[in-house]
Amino acid sequence: MNHNSSQQINGNLFAALRNGFPQDLDGIAVETDSGLFYSWRDLERATAMMANLLVSLDLPAGSRIAVQVEKSVEAMLLYLATLRAGLVFLPLNTAYQSAEMAYFIGNAEPDVVVCSASNFGWVSQIAFKAGTTHVFTLNDDRTGSLLERAAHCTDRHVVAVKQADDLAVIIYTSGTTGRSKGAMLTHGNMLSNALVLKDYWGWRSEREGGDVLIHALPIFHVHGLFVAIHGALLNASKMIWLARFDARLAIQKMPEATVFMGVPTLYVRLLAEPGLTREAVRNMRLFVSGSAPMLIDTFNAWQSRTGHTILERYGMSETIMLTSNPYHAADGERRGGTVGFPLPGVSLRVQDDAGNNLAAGEIGAIQVKGPNVFKGYWRMPEKTAEEFTADGFFKTGDVGKIDAQGYVTIVGRSKDLIISGGYNVYPAEVEGYINELPGVAESAVIGVPDSDFGEVGVALVVAKRGAVLEPSQIIANLKSTLANFKVPKQCFVVDALPRNSMGKVQKNLLRARCADFGNSSN
Ligand code: MCA
Ligand code: AMP
């Protein structure tokens, strides 16, 4: 197969990632924590076989492949194979339960659903009801019908030709009101962002000694699936693959690695390990943090313990990466508490409510524009239109400022959102579930500080007249319906919720009242 000539005109993200593979396909591309080694050739062949399986299903153009499976190298290969075949990948958090899955599958109408064998019963029922034609299984021990079927396919596959504007992925992000929205990202969104980060974070080519990434994040969200994996593949960098984050194991692997990416909770947990020493990180060159605000105490503690300055960056599902602290000292220092500069190609401005651009240091709404900004929300043209300004900037819902040197700081959010251990929890969604429980008149879910997760949810619930509510029962009910990370860590039954003159619940008063609750959950 002649890769070079076909790939120059092919906007398929997979073609660019494949082009990044090293000359020697027999080198190690991925090493897992269970002792498996995958060569670059294994990646090439397995993605070709899975892509051929998908092609053999004769799916309509733009078909969605929805995937809810445990983290595994094969799950990553399925993502790559979906790109390769020119279809649309839809990753789903393994914590989602049946009501959440029914919504995503019903809304996205995927032709193919892939789940773990243990969930096949209920997932396939939801999928077939929604019109899905194929349900495969994929387990984290390399078993399941997907691999059995792919094993019969040829390992030669010509990458599907795609334009930069073609849809590659749908990532669901919960809505502040109503249901989750599917953010549509194109091949061009993802490739442009990956190329910018390749340069901005100084990924080292093989000639320069190469990089080795410790991959410790889940692969159903932007951070672990795109930022980490695209970075490694585009730069022919080996990945040390941890099926789940384990602080001790990560530290044990650091002498063999150069790059680590994590949400702040991962850094807090690493700092709790005595094994995190300067000696352990001696070969590391870059620690990246994002997805949630990093406390300045964590930033400083990391610097004094390891001698490394964490590079904090800011992104969203709708935009992938937006800003980053500098990598090269010549471009400026990495400032804790800030998310750095807009990445090359990204325009970022701060506006007041009246739509005026604000001066340096003034706080307002963060808006962005660039080749990384998504195409819109899946089948929600009105919602998409609402989230963009007349001149084409996307309203992030984050509140912040830009200082005189150009550093961006996020000071808050206009969207009612809790970020817990790097996962987003929308109070409106959780309140909706609580309000449906018997005996509940109304509820409010707020985020309170937590030393491990950064923020955790606390529920305040008002009983209907004459009803008696048991907080532990409310939590148990939520655990049986909602993804575990969305379930409030504590629940209190209160007489009433404070409201302003417009009748809106004053969550700021509740947050002040509950500020100390979070840490008692540890
Ligand atoms: C687990 N639990 C959580 C969370 N994770 N609760 C709140 N928030 C969480 N994030 C629940 C568990 O179900 C369990 O509940 C209890 O909390 C304790 O679980 P634990 O064993 O401590 O959790 P874990 O399995 O160790 O997971 C913690 C984790 C994980 C490793 C921090 O949450 C994680 O991998 N977070 C990373 C998320 C991420 O990749 N975000 C990037 C999104 P119970 O005992 O009741 O069962 S991409 C993004 O945000 C943008 C685009 C960006 O900028 O990157
Ligand atoms: P998601 O919906 O998972 O894409 O989450 C995106 C949101 O995460 C952003 O709108 C921010 O509120 C938040 N976020 C991401 N990175 C950072 C960061 N470094 N500091 C503060 N908040 C962040």
XYZ file of C-alpha atoms and ligand atoms in Angstrom:
600
model
C 0.000 0.000 0.000
C 1.352 3.414 -0.900
C 0.688 5.435 2.226
C 2.431 8.642 1.326
C 0.736 9.499 -1.927
C -2.796 8.696 -0.689
C -2.341 10.356 2.701
C -1.265 13.745 1.408
C -4.737 14.364 0.088
C -6.562 12.490 2.811
C -7.915 14.594 5.688
C -8.650 11.445 7.733
C -7.127 11.872 11.197
C -6.073 8.225 11.147
C -3.967 8.825 8.029
C -1.996 11.518 9.884
C -1.594 9.370 13.007
C -0.482 6.432 10.866
C 2.016 8.686 9.140
C 3.521 9.403 12.553
C 4.379 5.720 13.124
C 8.138 5.066 13.106
C 9.981 3.520 10.174
C 10.616 0.376 12.188
C 7.158 -1.103 12.700
C 8.587 -3.840 14.915
C 9.378 -1.445 17.759
C 7.158 -1.395 20.852
C 4.193 0.971 20.574
C 2.329 -0.002 23.758
C 3.369 -1.880 26.882
C 0.571 -2.769 29.278
C 0.506 -3.194 33.047
C -0.446 -6.831 32.490
C 2.790 -7.501 30.611
C 1.593 -7.314 26.996
C 3.636 -5.664 24.275
C 2.089 -4.300 21.057
C 4.334 -3.344 18.154
C 3.509 -0.585 15.680
C 2.833 -3.368 13.199
C 0.283 -4.851 15.622
C -1.476 -1.473 15.693
C -1.419 -1.246 11.897
C -2.756 -4.779 11.409
C -5.369 -4.791 14.159
C -6.857 -1.454 13.091
C -6.978 -2.713 9.494
C -8.790 -5.896 10.552
C -11.298 -4.056 12.725
C -11.826 -1.427 10.017
C -12.479 -4.223 7.499
C -15.012 -5.755 9.873
C -16.834 -2.410 10.119
C -16.685 -1.946 6.338
C -18.079 -5.456 5.815
C -21.234 -4.441 7.707
C -22.117 -2.174 4.791
C -23.150 0.698 7.018
C -24.518 3.970 5.676
C -22.084 6.908 5.483
C -21.754 8.721 8.806
C -22.801 5.690 10.877
C -22.109 5.985 14.581
C -20.189 3.274 16.442
C -21.127 3.613 20.136
C -18.681 1.998 22.542
C -19.026 1.374 26.272
C -16.172 -0.927 27.290
C -13.485 -1.066 29.966
C -10.165 0.543 29.121
C -7.973 -1.741 27.018
C -5.554 -1.415 24.117
C -8.173 -3.136 21.937
C -10.680 -0.420 22.864
C -8.174 2.182 21.659
C -7.675 0.152 18.468
C -11.430 0.142 17.903
C -11.407 3.947 18.113
C -8.583 4.100 15.556
C -10.277 1.521 13.321
C -13.489 3.556 13.332
C -11.571 6.620 12.140
C -9.747 4.473 9.622
C -13.028 3.159 8.192
C -14.377 6.718 7.978
C -17.167 6.096 10.511
C -18.092 8.109 13.596
C -16.878 7.051 17.050
C -19.048 7.583 20.115
C -17.269 6.775 23.401
C -19.341 6.233 26.540
C -18.181 6.241 30.167
C -18.365 2.767 31.720
C -20.062 4.290 34.761
C -23.214 5.101 32.759
C -26.197 2.989 33.758
C -29.254 1.936 31.774
C -31.248 5.215 31.794
C -28.174 7.178 30.714
C -27.293 4.601 28.033
C -30.863 4.550 26.738
C -30.695 8.298 26.238
C -27.312 8.299 24.446
C -28.190 5.379 22.179
C -31.681 6.720 21.497
C -30.295 10.140 20.658
C -27.295 9.105 18.554
C -28.981 6.123 16.826
C -25.752 4.190 16.302
C -25.754 1.318 13.804
C -23.152 -0.493 15.886
C -22.898 -0.767 19.664
C -19.929 -2.404 21.388
C -20.204 -3.310 25.087
C -18.620 -5.702 27.556
C -20.015 -9.250 27.574
C -21.276 -8.791 31.137
C -23.505 -5.891 29.995
C -24.642 -7.487 26.730
C -28.129 -8.358 28.025
C -29.325 -4.896 28.979
C -27.213 -2.901 26.505
C -28.320 -4.955 23.496
C -31.950 -4.628 24.573
C -31.611 -0.823 24.596
C -29.675 -0.861 21.317
C -32.028 -3.092 19.308
C -34.987 -1.057 20.546
C -33.273 2.059 19.193
C -32.735 0.436 15.783
C -29.082 -0.599 16.161
C -28.309 -3.416 13.744
C -25.112 -4.864 15.269
C -24.114 -5.329 18.916
C -20.635 -6.718 19.561
C -18.852 -7.476 22.798
C -15.323 -6.481 23.742
C -13.812 -7.367 27.111
C -10.630 -6.061 28.685
C -8.999 -9.515 28.433
C -8.978 -9.562 24.587
C -12.124 -11.667 24.313
C -15.524 -10.905 22.811
C -17.357 -11.167 19.518
C -15.753 -8.041 18.022
C -12.273 -9.557 18.044
C -13.575 -13.002 17.045
C -15.211 -11.477 13.970
C -12.275 -9.186 13.166
C -9.917 -12.179 13.270
C -11.550 -13.390 10.040
C -10.898 -10.107 8.216
C -7.893 -9.244 6.120
C -5.146 -7.098 7.620
C -4.890 -4.875 4.539
C -7.072 -1.799 4.497
C -6.827 1.447 2.561
C -7.643 4.365 4.856
C -11.054 5.899 4.006
C -10.738 9.310 2.405
C -12.207 12.068 4.561
C -12.319 15.852 4.370
C -11.188 17.973 7.327
C -14.815 19.024 7.883
C -16.151 15.448 8.061
C -17.506 14.212 11.372
C -15.134 11.891 13.261
C -16.432 11.692 16.832
C -19.435 12.575 18.958
C -18.700 13.284 22.627
C -21.682 13.742 24.910
C -21.424 16.566 27.400
C -24.180 17.037 29.935
C -26.428 20.040 29.571
C -27.022 22.746 32.162
C -30.689 22.436 31.317
C -32.306 19.458 29.680
C -30.482 16.430 28.385
C -26.890 15.812 27.315
C -25.678 17.252 24.037
C -23.469 15.400 21.568
C -20.515 17.608 20.591
C -19.594 16.838 16.968
C -15.832 16.932 16.372
C -14.380 16.663 12.899
C -11.189 15.073 11.598
C -9.879 18.615 11.066
C -10.720 19.721 14.637
C -8.718 16.885 16.101
C -5.797 16.874 13.704
C -5.225 20.636 13.901
C -5.206 20.439 17.710
C -2.883 17.432 17.807
C -0.413 19.129 15.443
C -0.385 22.301 17.539
C 0.269 20.321 20.736
C 3.009 18.284 19.058
C 4.914 21.475 18.547
C 3.835 23.419 21.637
C 4.691 20.686 24.129
C 7.973 19.863 22.428
C 7.212 16.192 21.702
C 10.574 14.627 20.870
C 11.149 12.760 17.637
C 12.974 9.422 17.666
C 16.089 11.279 16.527
C 15.897 13.388 19.694
C 15.625 10.327 21.910
C 11.857 9.919 21.663
C 9.196 10.277 24.320
C 7.434 7.646 26.421
C 3.952 8.461 27.737
C 2.401 6.958 30.855
C -1.247 6.585 29.851
C -3.213 6.508 33.093
C -6.520 8.201 32.175
C -9.844 6.727 31.074
C -10.302 6.607 27.295
C -13.881 7.756 26.966
C -13.214 11.499 27.277
C -11.114 14.092 25.489
C -8.107 14.050 27.834
C -7.264 10.341 27.713
C -8.676 9.533 24.257
C -7.445 12.488 22.213
C -4.824 14.582 23.977
C -2.835 11.609 25.276
C -3.301 9.058 22.469
C -2.996 11.447 19.509
C 0.113 12.959 21.114
C 1.816 9.596 21.488
C 0.846 8.202 18.065
C 1.665 11.329 16.110
C 5.112 11.354 17.686
C 5.890 7.638 17.439
C 6.091 7.601 21.230
C 5.670 4.423 23.189
C 2.791 4.305 25.672
C 3.017 2.633 29.058
C -0.607 1.662 29.425
C -2.249 1.533 32.857
C -5.703 -0.039 32.749
C -6.661 2.164 35.690
C -4.829 4.839 37.605
C -2.705 3.424 40.404
C -0.388 5.978 42.020
C 2.259 3.463 43.098
C 2.385 1.760 39.726
C 2.610 5.100 37.935
C 5.588 6.094 40.101
C 7.197 2.704 39.535
C 6.930 3.273 35.758
C 8.205 6.864 35.779
C 11.923 6.032 35.386
C 11.041 4.472 32.002
C 8.879 7.410 30.905
C 9.141 11.069 29.912
C 5.556 12.394 29.749
C 2.602 12.090 32.147
C -0.889 13.562 31.774
C -3.418 13.731 34.574
C -6.331 15.504 36.162
C -5.506 17.265 39.476
C -6.789 14.311 41.564
C -4.055 12.126 40.050
C -1.387 14.609 41.167
C -2.905 14.798 44.662
C -2.815 10.990 44.904
C 0.765 10.802 43.549
C 1.877 13.368 46.133
C 0.444 11.169 48.887
C 2.980 8.467 47.948
C 6.383 8.590 49.673
C 7.833 6.921 46.554
C 7.364 10.146 44.576
C 10.928 11.462 44.724
C 13.299 13.385 42.477
C 15.005 10.079 41.772
C 11.709 8.513 40.589
C 11.042 11.345 38.109
C 14.652 11.742 36.951
C 13.883 10.901 33.315
C 10.554 12.738 33.088
C 10.408 15.853 30.964
C 6.747 16.916 31.135
C 3.837 16.701 33.567
C 0.557 18.016 32.102
C -2.547 18.772 34.165
C -6.032 19.740 33.056
C -9.784 18.998 32.980
C -10.270 20.698 36.350
C -8.648 23.551 38.280
C -5.408 22.623 40.023
C -4.988 24.070 43.505
C -1.912 26.241 43.849
C -0.900 24.124 46.877
C -0.720 21.031 44.664
C 1.241 22.934 42.006
C 3.745 24.183 44.620
C 4.018 20.854 46.445
C 4.791 19.126 43.131
C 7.481 21.648 42.334
C 9.232 21.307 45.664
C 8.946 17.487 45.817
C 9.941 16.670 42.243
C 11.731 19.749 40.930
C 9.258 19.755 37.990
C 6.786 22.519 37.207
C 3.422 21.129 36.144
C 2.165 22.497 32.821
C -1.517 23.337 33.246
C -3.724 23.621 30.197
C -7.428 24.197 29.589
C -9.841 22.511 27.225
C -13.392 21.365 26.626
C -15.137 18.502 24.881
C -16.414 21.019 22.328
C -12.995 22.482 21.582
C -10.326 19.962 22.625
C -7.356 22.038 23.897
C -7.669 25.827 24.080
C -4.837 27.216 26.164
C -1.579 25.984 27.634
C 1.154 27.229 29.871
C 4.395 27.444 27.911
C 6.664 24.456 27.542
C 9.840 26.337 26.605
C 11.176 28.702 29.266
C 11.926 31.225 26.500
C 8.163 31.590 25.939
C 7.497 32.434 29.593
C 7.189 30.735 32.970
C 4.526 28.166 33.846
C 2.259 29.996 36.244
C 0.294 28.029 38.791
C -3.349 29.059 39.015
C -3.370 30.087 35.344
C -4.054 28.011 32.261
C -1.438 29.833 30.186
C -1.789 31.340 26.718
C -4.290 30.638 23.935
C -2.728 27.941 21.744
C -1.496 28.989 18.290
C -4.532 29.397 16.017
C -6.972 29.836 18.926
C -8.579 33.270 19.429
C -9.714 33.743 23.012
C -11.486 36.818 24.361
C -13.262 37.864 27.524
C -16.563 39.719 27.224
C -19.049 41.368 29.548
C -22.789 40.595 29.470
C -23.374 43.376 26.949
C -20.941 41.802 24.477
C -18.044 44.251 24.958
C -14.479 42.958 24.929
C -12.886 43.445 28.333
C -9.450 44.888 29.039
C -6.565 42.968 30.615
C -7.345 41.839 34.135
C -11.126 42.323 33.855
C -13.327 39.324 34.587
C -15.965 38.132 32.139
C -17.181 35.333 29.863
C -14.510 33.362 27.985
C -15.256 32.938 24.260
C -13.142 31.109 21.702
C -12.719 30.578 17.986
C -10.339 28.376 16.003
C -9.901 25.283 13.837
C -10.311 23.148 16.972
C -13.834 24.382 17.750
C -16.524 21.773 17.112
C -19.086 21.687 14.322
C -22.127 21.885 16.582
C -24.330 19.732 18.798
C -25.725 16.556 17.264
C -29.252 17.214 15.976
C -29.567 20.392 18.068
C -29.235 23.314 15.641
C -30.997 25.775 17.959
C -28.804 24.860 20.913
C -25.737 25.166 18.689
C -26.817 28.621 17.494
C -27.381 29.761 21.094
C -23.842 28.812 22.088
C -22.133 30.898 19.397
C -21.915 34.682 19.146
C -22.949 36.473 15.954
C -19.272 36.715 14.947
C -18.645 33.003 15.400
C -17.088 32.714 18.882
C -18.107 29.733 21.029
C -19.351 30.634 24.513
C -17.405 28.332 26.850
C -19.500 28.995 29.959
C -16.230 29.599 31.824
C -15.560 32.902 33.520
C -12.056 34.302 33.558
C -9.564 37.006 32.715
C -6.471 37.586 30.587
C -3.612 39.440 32.258
C -1.305 41.994 30.651
C 1.192 39.255 29.661
C -1.576 37.204 28.035
C -1.952 34.482 30.699
C -5.536 33.248 31.018
C -6.995 32.512 34.453
C -10.318 30.745 34.974
C -12.034 32.191 38.006
C -15.380 30.430 37.834
C -18.166 29.139 35.638
C -21.429 30.700 34.529
C -22.721 27.157 33.892
C -23.939 25.293 36.966
C -21.381 22.512 36.852
C -19.406 20.477 39.372
C -16.059 19.023 38.257
C -15.284 16.053 40.451
C -11.998 14.220 39.924
C -12.007 15.530 36.335
C -15.539 14.322 35.552
C -18.332 16.806 34.911
C -21.485 16.546 36.949
C -24.436 18.747 36.062
C -26.497 19.475 39.197
C -29.653 19.959 37.095
C -29.439 16.358 35.908
C -28.932 14.929 39.418
C -31.666 17.161 40.858
C -34.023 15.850 38.176
C -33.465 12.283 39.391
C -33.810 13.248 43.085
C -37.032 15.177 42.445
C -38.640 12.054 40.973
C -38.055 10.026 44.149
C -41.161 9.434 46.293
C -41.681 12.023 49.019
C -39.304 14.608 47.510
C -40.681 18.123 47.000
C -37.489 19.686 45.614
C -33.717 19.525 45.810
C -30.499 21.370 45.135
C -27.138 19.799 44.350
C -24.033 21.887 44.956
C -20.290 21.362 44.687
C -18.157 21.646 47.817
C -14.358 21.528 48.106
C -12.799 18.077 48.495
C -9.134 17.339 49.059
C -9.110 14.290 46.747
C -11.655 15.010 43.980
C -11.247 18.811 44.080
C -15.000 19.185 44.327
C -17.778 16.759 45.240
C -21.549 16.965 45.088
C -23.763 17.465 48.146
C -27.560 17.170 47.876
C -30.014 19.232 49.923
C -33.496 17.796 49.758
C -36.880 19.114 50.898
C -39.586 16.565 51.753
C -43.187 16.819 50.600
C -45.596 17.719 53.387
C -46.029 14.694 55.658
C -43.278 12.644 53.962
C -40.260 11.316 55.857
C -37.013 11.090 53.874
C -33.966 9.028 54.729
C -30.751 10.527 53.227
C -28.988 7.155 52.964
C -31.973 5.810 51.017
C -31.798 8.736 48.597
C -28.090 8.063 47.984
C -28.781 4.330 47.536
C -31.537 5.117 45.026
C -29.243 7.386 43.027
C -26.471 4.777 43.036
C -28.802 2.307 41.385
C -29.721 4.714 38.563
C -26.879 7.139 37.915
C -23.192 6.907 37.010
C -21.350 6.591 40.336
C -19.319 9.801 39.963
C -22.564 11.826 39.661
C -23.962 10.541 42.967
C -23.628 13.195 45.720
C -21.243 12.108 48.450
C -23.614 13.452 51.103
C -27.306 14.202 51.348
C -29.145 16.389 53.865
C -32.867 16.782 54.366
C -33.666 20.476 54.940
C -36.870 22.423 55.618
C -36.569 24.771 52.647
C -34.125 26.016 50.001
C -33.101 29.685 50.107
C -34.476 31.599 47.100
C -33.955 35.087 45.755
C -36.753 37.480 44.828
C -36.958 35.871 41.379
C -37.576 32.486 43.019
C -34.146 31.104 42.006
C -32.360 28.836 44.495
C -29.381 30.726 45.986
C -26.724 28.079 45.577
C -23.996 30.462 46.725
C -25.644 30.557 50.191
C -25.898 26.769 50.239
C -22.247 26.411 49.176
C -21.141 28.731 51.988
C -23.237 26.747 54.474
C -21.866 23.393 53.283
C -18.245 24.370 52.565
C -16.802 21.903 55.074
C -18.910 18.895 54.104
C -16.766 17.588 51.242
C -13.679 16.649 53.168
C -15.577 14.667 55.737
C -16.331 12.162 52.972
C -12.678 11.067 52.816
C -14.789 7.634 41.128
N -15.738 8.057 42.005
C -15.886 9.369 41.868
C -14.998 9.749 40.849
N -14.337 8.661 40.406
N -16.663 10.250 42.508
C -16.592 11.522 42.138
N -15.779 11.958 41.162
C -14.968 11.099 40.494
N -14.179 11.523 39.505
C -16.501 7.298 42.999
C -16.343 5.816 42.902
O -17.360 5.309 42.117
C -16.448 5.380 44.348
O -17.780 5.424 44.756
C -15.765 6.489 45.082
O -15.961 7.654 44.244
C -14.297 6.312 45.319
O -13.727 5.770 44.171
P -12.158 5.634 43.945
O -11.809 4.196 43.987
O -11.411 6.561 44.793
O -12.095 6.169 42.461
P -11.166 5.704 41.342
O -11.704 4.519 40.663
O -9.775 5.653 41.898
O -11.293 6.918 40.312
C -10.838 8.177 40.639
C -10.135 8.761 39.419
C -11.144 8.755 38.248
C -8.903 7.939 39.051
C -9.710 10.169 39.758
O -12.303 9.472 38.608
C -10.553 9.293 36.986
O -9.878 8.585 36.244
N -10.783 10.592 36.697
C -10.274 11.191 35.451
C -11.418 11.712 34.645
C -10.950 12.238 33.290
O -10.202 11.634 32.553
N -11.432 13.430 32.935
C -11.079 14.082 31.679
C -12.342 14.554 30.966
P -18.464 4.205 45.509
O -17.504 3.859 46.593
O -19.741 4.788 45.983
O -18.613 3.175 44.444
S -11.920 15.473 29.495
C -12.086 17.094 30.012
O -12.471 17.362 31.093
C -11.640 18.258 29.208
C -11.872 18.241 27.779
C -10.172 18.521 29.466
O -9.825 19.699 29.585
O -9.426 17.549 29.559
P -15.771 18.848 29.539
O -17.225 19.164 29.488
O -15.454 17.554 30.141
O -15.190 19.092 28.237
O -15.167 19.910 30.554
C -14.776 21.184 30.156
C -14.677 22.104 31.335
O -13.645 21.664 32.213
C -14.258 23.500 30.940
O -15.337 24.263 30.429
C -13.706 24.032 32.234
O -14.751 24.491 33.060
C -13.071 22.797 32.856
N -11.618 22.758 32.717
C -10.861 22.096 31.833
N -9.545 22.307 32.059
C -9.470 23.142 33.123
C -8.417 23.738 33.858
N -7.134 23.500 33.576
N -8.722 24.559 34.883
C -10.010 24.803 35.202
N -11.062 24.266 34.570
C -10.802 23.444 33.535
